CSV table of C-alpha atoms and ligand atoms in Angstrom, one decimal:
chain,number,residue,atom,x,y,z
A,1,UNK,CA,0.1,0.0,0.0
A,2,UNK,CA,1.5,3.3,-1.1
A,3,UNK,CA,0.9,6.3,0.7
A,4,UNK,CA,-0.2,9.4,-1.4
A,5,UNK,CA,-0.6,13.0,-0.8
A,6,UNK,CA,-2.9,14.9,-3.1
A,7,UNK,CA,-3.2,18.7,-2.5
A,8,UNK,CA,-6.2,20.2,-4.1
A,9,UNK,CA,-8.0,16.8,-3.5
A,10,UNK,CA,-11.2,18.3,-2.9
A,11,UNK,CA,-11.4,19.9,-6.5
A,12,UNK,CA,-12.6,18.3,-9.7
A,13,UNK,CA,-9.9,16.8,-10.9
A,14,UNK,CA,-8.5,15.9,-7.2
A,15,UNK,CA,-11.5,14.1,-6.2
A,16,UNK,CA,-11.8,12.0,-8.9
A,17,UNK,CA,-8.3,10.7,-8.4
A,18,UNK,CA,-8.7,10.2,-4.9
A,19,UNK,CA,-11.6,8.1,-5.9
A,20,UNK,CA,-9.5,6.2,-8.2
A,21,UNK,CA,-6.4,5.7,-6.1
A,22,UNK,CA,-8.4,4.5,-3.1
A,23,UNK,CA,-10.1,2.1,-5.0
A,24,UNK,CA,-6.6,0.8,-6.1
A,25,UNK,CA,-6.2,0.2,-2.4
A,26,UNK,CA,-3.7,3.3,-1.6
A,27,UNK,CA,-4.0,5.4,1.5
A,28,UNK,CA,-4.5,8.9,0.5
A,29,UNK,CA,-4.0,12.2,2.2
A,30,UNK,CA,-5.7,14.9,0.9
A,31,UNK,CA,-5.1,18.6,1.6
A,32,UNK,CA,-7.7,21.4,0.3
A,33,UNK,CA,-8.5,24.9,1.6
A,34,UNK,CA,-11.6,24.6,-0.2
A,35,UNK,CA,-11.1,28.1,-2.0
A,36,UNK,CA,-12.8,26.8,-5.3
A,37,UNK,CA,-13.5,23.1,-4.3
A,38,UNK,CA,-16.1,21.6,-2.3
A,39,UNK,CA,-16.5,19.1,0.7
A,40,UNK,CA,-19.1,17.2,-1.2
A,41,UNK,CA,-16.8,16.3,-3.6
A,42,UNK,CA,-14.8,14.1,-1.1
A,43,UNK,CA,-17.9,13.3,1.7
A,44,UNK,CA,-18.2,9.7,0.4
A,45,UNK,CA,-14.3,9.3,1.3
A,46,UNK,CA,-14.6,10.5,4.6
A,47,UNK,CA,-15.4,7.2,6.3
A,48,UNK,CA,-12.7,5.4,4.6
A,49,UNK,CA,-10.0,4.3,7.4
A,50,UNK,CA,-7.6,5.1,4.5
A,51,UNK,CA,-8.5,8.6,3.8
A,52,UNK,CA,-7.2,11.4,5.8
A,53,UNK,CA,-8.3,15.1,5.2
A,54,UNK,CA,-6.1,17.9,6.1
A,55,UNK,CA,-7.7,21.5,5.6
A,56,UNK,CA,-4.9,23.6,4.5
A,57,UNK,CA,-3.7,26.0,1.8
A,58,UNK,CA,-0.3,24.9,0.5
A,59,UNK,CA,1.0,28.7,0.7
A,60,UNK,CA,1.5,27.8,4.5
A,61,UNK,CA,4.0,25.0,5.0
A,62,UNK,CA,2.7,21.8,5.4
A,63,UNK,CA,3.8,19.2,8.2
A,64,UNK,CA,3.2,15.8,8.0
A,65,UNK,CA,4.3,13.1,10.4
A,66,UNK,CA,4.0,9.9,8.2
A,67,UNK,CA,6.0,8.6,5.5
A,68,UNK,CA,4.8,9.7,1.9
A,69,UNK,CA,5.5,7.8,-1.4
A,70,UNK,CA,4.1,10.0,-3.8
A,71,UNK,CA,2.8,13.5,-4.0
A,72,UNK,CA,0.4,15.0,-6.5
A,73,UNK,CA,0.3,18.6,-6.5
A,74,UNK,CA,-3.0,20.0,-8.0
A,75,UNK,CA,-3.7,22.8,-5.7
A,76,UNK,CA,-4.5,25.9,-7.7
A,77,UNK,CA,-7.6,27.7,-8.6
A,78,UNK,CA,-7.8,26.5,-12.4
A,79,UNK,CA,-10.9,28.4,-14.1
A,80,UNK,CA,-10.2,31.6,-15.5
A,81,UNK,CA,-13.1,33.1,-13.5
A,82,UNK,CA,-11.8,31.7,-10.4
A,83,UNK,CA,-8.0,32.3,-11.1
A,84,UNK,CA,-8.6,35.6,-12.0
A,85,UNK,CA,-10.9,36.5,-8.8
A,86,UNK,CA,-7.9,35.1,-6.7
A,87,UNK,CA,-5.0,36.5,-8.8
A,88,UNK,CA,-2.4,37.4,-6.4
A,89,UNK,CA,-3.3,34.1,-4.5
A,90,UNK,CA,-2.8,32.1,-7.6
A,91,UNK,CA,0.9,33.2,-8.1
A,92,UNK,CA,1.4,32.5,-4.6
A,93,UNK,CA,0.1,28.9,-4.8
A,94,UNK,CA,2.2,28.2,-7.6
A,95,UNK,CA,5.5,29.8,-6.3
A,96,UNK,CA,5.4,29.7,-2.4
A,97,UNK,CA,2.8,26.9,-2.6
A,98,UNK,CA,4.9,24.9,-5.0
A,99,UNK,CA,8.7,25.6,-3.1
A,100,UNK,CA,6.5,24.1,0.3
A,101,UNK,CA,5.4,21.1,-1.8
A,102,UNK,CA,8.8,20.6,-3.0
A,103,UNK,CA,10.5,21.0,0.2
A,104,UNK,CA,7.9,18.4,1.7
A,105,UNK,CA,8.8,15.9,-1.2
A,106,UNK,CA,12.4,16.2,-0.5
A,107,UNK,CA,11.9,15.9,3.3
A,108,UNK,CA,10.0,12.9,2.6
A,109,UNK,CA,11.9,11.5,-0.3
A,110,UNK,CA,8.5,11.4,-2.5
A,111,UNK,CA,8.1,11.4,-5.8
A,112,UNK,CA,6.5,14.5,-6.8
A,113,UNK,CA,3.7,14.9,-9.9
A,114,UNK,CA,3.0,18.5,-11.0
A,115,UNK,CA,0.0,19.4,-12.4
A,116,UNK,CA,0.8,21.9,-15.1
A,117,UNK,CA,-1.4,23.3,-18.0
A,118,UNK,CA,-1.8,24.0,-21.9
A,119,UNK,CA,-2.0,27.6,-20.7
A,120,UNK,CA,1.7,27.8,-20.8
A,121,UNK,CA,1.3,27.8,-24.5
A,122,UNK,CA,-1.0,30.9,-24.2
A,123,UNK,CA,-2.4,31.8,-27.3
A,124,UNK,CA,-0.5,29.6,-29.2
A,125,UNK,CA,1.0,30.2,-32.9
A,126,UNK,CA,1.8,26.6,-33.1
A,127,UNK,CA,-1.0,24.2,-33.8
A,128,UNK,CA,-1.4,21.6,-32.4
A,129,UNK,CA,1.0,22.2,-29.2
A,130,UNK,CA,3.8,20.1,-29.0
A,131,UNK,CA,5.6,20.0,-25.8
A,132,UNK,CA,8.9,21.7,-27.2
A,133,UNK,CA,6.7,25.0,-28.4
A,134,UNK,CA,7.6,27.6,-26.2
A,135,UNK,CA,4.3,29.3,-25.8
A,136,UNK,CA,2.7,33.0,-26.6
A,137,UNK,CA,2.3,34.4,-23.0
A,138,UNK,CA,1.2,37.7,-22.2
A,139,UNK,CA,2.9,38.2,-19.3
A,140,UNK,CA,0.9,40.6,-17.4
A,141,UNK,CA,-2.8,40.2,-19.2
A,142,UNK,CA,-5.5,38.9,-16.6
A,143,UNK,CA,-4.5,35.4,-17.5
A,144,UNK,CA,-0.9,35.7,-16.6
A,145,UNK,CA,-1.3,34.9,-12.7
A,146,UNK,CA,-2.2,31.4,-14.0
A,147,UNK,CA,-0.1,31.1,-17.2
A,148,UNK,CA,2.8,32.5,-15.6
A,149,UNK,CA,2.4,31.1,-12.3
A,150,UNK,CA,2.3,27.5,-13.9
A,151,UNK,CA,5.3,28.3,-16.0
A,152,UNK,CA,7.6,29.2,-12.8
A,153,UNK,CA,6.3,26.2,-11.0
A,154,UNK,CA,7.7,24.1,-13.8
A,155,UNK,CA,10.8,25.9,-13.7
A,156,UNK,CA,10.8,25.4,-9.9
A,157,UNK,CA,10.0,21.4,-10.2
A,158,UNK,CA,12.9,21.2,-12.8
A,159,UNK,CA,15.2,23.3,-10.5
A,160,UNK,CA,14.6,21.2,-7.9
A,161,UNK,CA,15.1,18.0,-9.8
A,162,UNK,CA,18.7,19.6,-11.0
A,163,UNK,CA,19.8,20.6,-7.8
A,164,UNK,CA,18.3,17.8,-5.1
A,165,UNK,CA,18.0,15.1,-7.7
A,166,UNK,CA,14.1,15.0,-6.6
A,167,UNK,CA,11.9,12.5,-8.9
A,168,UNK,CA,9.4,14.7,-10.7
A,169,UNK,CA,6.8,14.4,-12.8
A,170,UNK,CA,5.5,17.2,-14.8
A,171,UNK,CA,2.3,16.9,-17.2
A,172,UNK,CA,0.6,19.7,-19.0
A,173,UNK,CA,-3.5,19.4,-18.7
A,174,UNK,CA,-5.9,20.5,-21.7
A,175,UNK,CA,-9.7,21.3,-21.2
A,176,UNK,CA,-11.0,18.5,-18.9
A,177,UNK,CA,-14.6,17.9,-18.0
A,178,UNK,CA,-16.6,15.6,-16.1
A,179,UNK,CA,-18.5,14.7,-12.9
A,180,UNK,CA,-17.4,17.1,-9.7
A,181,UNK,CA,-16.7,20.4,-12.0
A,182,UNK,CA,-17.6,23.2,-9.6
A,183,UNK,CA,-21.1,24.4,-11.2
A,184,UNK,CA,-20.1,28.0,-10.5
A,185,UNK,CA,-16.5,28.1,-12.1
A,186,UNK,CA,-17.5,29.4,-15.4
A,187,UNK,CA,-16.0,27.0,-17.8
A,188,UNK,CA,-17.6,26.2,-21.2
A,189,UNK,CA,-18.8,22.7,-20.5
A,190,UNK,CA,-20.2,23.4,-16.9
A,191,UNK,CA,-21.9,26.8,-18.3
A,192,UNK,CA,-23.4,25.1,-21.6
A,193,UNK,CA,-24.7,22.0,-19.6
A,194,UNK,CA,-26.3,24.1,-16.7
A,195,UNK,CA,-27.7,26.4,-18.8
A,196,UNK,CA,-29.2,23.8,-21.2
A,197,UNK,CA,-30.8,22.0,-18.0
A,198,UNK,CA,-32.6,25.0,-16.6
A,199,UNK,CA,-33.5,26.5,-20.4
A,200,UNK,CA,-31.4,29.7,-20.0
A,201,UNK,CA,-29.8,31.1,-22.7
A,202,UNK,CA,-26.5,29.6,-23.8
A,203,UNK,CA,-23.3,32.3,-23.5
A,204,UNK,CA,-21.1,32.0,-26.5
A,205,UNK,CA,-18.2,34.3,-25.9
A,206,UNK,CA,-17.0,35.8,-29.1
A,207,UNK,CA,-18.1,34.5,-32.4
A,208,UNK,CA,-17.7,30.7,-30.8
A,209,UNK,CA,-15.4,29.9,-33.3
A,210,UNK,CA,-12.4,29.4,-31.1
A,211,UNK,CA,-11.5,25.7,-30.4
A,212,UNK,CA,-11.2,23.8,-27.2
A,213,UNK,CA,-10.1,19.9,-27.4
A,214,UNK,CA,-11.9,18.1,-24.3
A,215,UNK,CA,-10.7,15.2,-22.1
A,216,UNK,CA,-13.1,13.2,-20.2
A,217,UNK,CA,-11.9,12.9,-16.7
A,218,UNK,CA,-11.5,9.2,-16.5
A,219,UNK,CA,-9.0,9.4,-19.3
A,220,UNK,CA,-7.1,12.0,-17.7
A,221,UNK,CA,-6.9,10.3,-14.5
A,222,UNK,CA,-5.6,7.1,-16.5
A,223,UNK,CA,-3.1,9.3,-17.7
A,224,UNK,CA,-1.9,10.5,-14.4
A,225,UNK,CA,-1.4,7.3,-13.0
A,226,UNK,CA,0.5,5.9,-16.0
A,227,UNK,CA,2.7,9.3,-15.6
A,228,UNK,CA,3.3,8.5,-12.1
A,229,UNK,CA,4.3,5.0,-12.6
A,230,UNK,CA,6.4,5.7,-15.4
A,231,UNK,CA,10.0,5.3,-15.3
A,232,UNK,CA,12.3,7.5,-13.2
A,233,UNK,CA,14.0,9.2,-16.1
A,234,UNK,CA,10.5,10.1,-17.6
A,235,UNK,CA,10.2,13.6,-16.1
A,236,UNK,CA,7.9,15.2,-18.6
A,237,UNK,CA,6.3,18.1,-19.3
A,238,UNK,CA,4.1,15.6,-21.3
A,239,UNK,CA,0.5,16.9,-22.5
A,240,UNK,CA,-2.6,15.1,-21.3
A,241,UNK,CA,-5.6,15.8,-23.5
A,242,UNK,CA,-7.9,14.8,-26.0
A,243,UNK,CA,-6.9,15.8,-29.7
A,244,UNK,CA,-10.2,16.1,-31.1
A,245,UNK,CA,-11.0,19.6,-31.6
A,246,UNK,CA,-14.1,21.2,-31.5
A,247,UNK,CA,-15.2,24.9,-31.9
A,248,UNK,CA,-17.3,26.5,-29.0
A,249,UNK,CA,-20.2,26.4,-31.2
A,250,UNK,CA,-19.8,22.9,-31.9
A,251,UNK,CA,-19.6,22.2,-28.2
A,252,UNK,CA,-23.0,24.0,-27.8
A,253,UNK,CA,-24.7,21.9,-30.6
A,254,UNK,CA,-23.8,19.1,-28.8
A,255,UNK,CA,-25.0,20.0,-25.6
A,256,UNK,CA,-28.3,21.0,-27.2
A,257,UNK,CA,-28.7,17.8,-28.9
A,258,UNK,CA,-27.9,16.0,-26.0
A,259,UNK,CA,-29.9,17.7,-23.5
A,260,UNK,CA,-33.0,18.3,-25.9
A,261,UNK,CA,-33.1,21.8,-24.5
A,262,UNK,CA,-35.3,24.7,-26.1
A,263,UNK,CA,-32.4,27.1,-24.9
A,264,UNK,CA,-31.3,29.7,-27.4
A,265,UNK,CA,-27.5,30.8,-28.1
A,266,UNK,CA,-26.5,34.5,-27.2
A,267,UNK,CA,-23.2,35.9,-27.8
A,268,UNK,CA,-21.0,37.8,-25.5
A,269,UNK,CA,-17.7,39.8,-25.6
A,270,UNK,CA,-14.6,37.4,-25.7
A,271,UNK,CA,-12.6,37.8,-22.3
A,272,UNK,CA,-9.1,39.3,-22.9
A,273,UNK,CA,-6.4,37.0,-24.3
A,274,UNK,CA,-8.8,34.3,-24.8
A,275,UNK,CA,-7.0,31.4,-26.9
A,276,UNK,CA,-7.9,31.3,-30.4
A,277,UNK,CA,-6.9,27.6,-30.9
A,278,UNK,CA,-5.9,24.8,-28.5
A,279,UNK,CA,-5.3,21.4,-29.3
A,280,UNK,CA,-2.5,18.8,-27.8
A,281,UNK,CA,-0.2,17.0,-29.8
A,282,UNK,CA,-0.2,13.8,-27.6
A,283,UNK,CA,2.4,11.7,-29.6
A,284,UNK,CA,4.7,11.9,-26.6
A,285,UNK,CA,2.1,10.8,-24.2
A,286,UNK,CA,1.3,7.8,-26.7
A,287,UNK,CA,4.9,6.7,-27.1
A,288,UNK,CA,6.1,7.2,-23.5
A,289,UNK,CA,3.0,6.5,-21.4
A,290,UNK,CA,1.2,4.1,-23.8
A,291,UNK,CA,-1.8,6.6,-23.1
A,292,UNK,CA,-4.8,7.9,-25.2
A,293,UNK,CA,-7.8,9.1,-24.3
A,294,UNK,CA,-10.7,6.6,-25.1
A,295,UNK,CA,-13.8,8.5,-24.2
A,296,UNK,CA,-15.6,10.4,-27.2
A,297,UNK,CA,-17.0,14.0,-26.5
A,298,UNK,CA,-20.7,12.5,-27.0
A,299,UNK,CA,-20.2,10.0,-24.6
A,300,UNK,CA,-18.5,11.9,-21.9
A,301,UNK,CA,-21.2,14.8,-22.3
A,302,UNK,CA,-23.9,12.4,-21.6
A,303,UNK,CA,-22.4,11.2,-18.5
A,304,UNK,CA,-21.8,14.9,-17.4
A,305,UNK,CA,-25.1,15.6,-18.0
A,306,UNK,CA,-26.4,13.2,-15.8
A,307,UNK,CA,-24.1,14.3,-12.9
A,308,UNK,CA,-25.3,18.0,-13.4
A,309,UNK,CA,-28.9,16.6,-13.5
A,310,UNK,CA,-28.6,15.0,-10.0
A,311,UNK,CA,-27.2,18.2,-8.7
A,312,UNK,CA,-29.9,20.5,-9.9
B,401,LIG,N1,-16.5,30.0,-23.3
B,401,LIG,C1,-18.0,30.6,-23.5
B,401,LIG,N2,-19.0,30.8,-22.9
B,401,LIG,C2,-18.9,30.3,-21.5
B,401,LIG,C3,-17.8,30.0,-20.8
B,401,LIG,C4,-16.6,29.9,-21.8
B,401,LIG,O1,-18.1,30.7,-25.1
B,401,LIG,O2,-20.2,30.4,-20.9
B,401,LIG,C5,-15.6,29.7,-24.0
B,401,LIG,C6,-14.5,30.6,-23.6
B,401,LIG,O3,-14.1,32.2,-23.9
B,401,LIG,C7,-13.4,29.8,-24.1
B,401,LIG,C8,-13.8,28.6,-24.3
B,401,LIG,O4,-15.3,28.8,-23.9
B,401,LIG,O5,-13.0,30.4,-25.4
B,401,LIG,C9,-13.2,27.8,-23.1
B,401,LIG,O6,-13.2,28.1,-21.7
B,401,LIG,P1,-13.2,28.0,-20.2
B,401,LIG,O7,-13.2,28.9,-19.3
B,401,LIG,O8,-13.8,26.5,-20.0
B,401,LIG,O9,-11.5,27.3,-20.5
B,401,LIG,P2,-10.4,27.8,-21.0
B,401,LIG,O10,-10.0,26.9,-22.1
B,401,LIG,O11,-10.6,29.3,-21.7
B,401,LIG,O12,-9.2,27.8,-19.9
């Protein structure tokens, strides 16, 4: 049995990861400050003797008595609405917070997995995005707290590897969706599904021709576990995401078809620095991790719609 620390474990991705790793027989220590996550996401684990919860922000140093084998650092607001509302805190989580977690990993001699993001590519000029692309990020725009924060976090993780020979794993996560997404986090999939289920207007930002590639949560969690289990020389960064690319208009049509809603489309202003196109090149994940997503958007949407229906 491994002891695995998951920071941000009550969030959308974190809680799905906690569930899977508990099922696989591990002991989980989940740390979260509930800034953008919810107690409900982890309520079903609280009775499990292999699950321990610590309410804490990683910006404060974390002291843990027991041995830890692996750490997944997922602690950070991740939706544009949330990270822009907590911009300075987002930078702190990705700098001070990441240094705290790296220090803990060193003290425990634990392997550390850092959740990075497709946002390190900014509004990409290369398409699809390969890990070798250095990105097109606005360093002082409203998304910079997250984009530059995550870029700095990558730099820190690699410096701890070079300086202290820490075992590191870095993945760049592309748009992901599924059960346990926060209904209020303003992301396109959760917004569209909730609007459709409530019969409200579906809000398309800009002309809706911008693209994203949506990965279902179960596929992403598979990728995380494969990355953590990969050989020590596999450091990353490795893209994890679904390479099927859709425009926001196409996504809206799929949500309309899957819910049978009578909601109308309304067009609103495009947020500043909203990337025009985003699609991962996952050749590296295929080759090194033998991983690729299996769940088609249509199938994942049906599961996610069922989840949100049960919540409203
Ligand atoms: N978007 C939209 N309507 C919404 C929410 C988002 O059209 O109600 C657009 C947003 O402008 C972006 C895309 O959907 O182009 C994905 O947005 P999201 O916030 O989910 O994630 P991002 O990839 O921008 O981090």
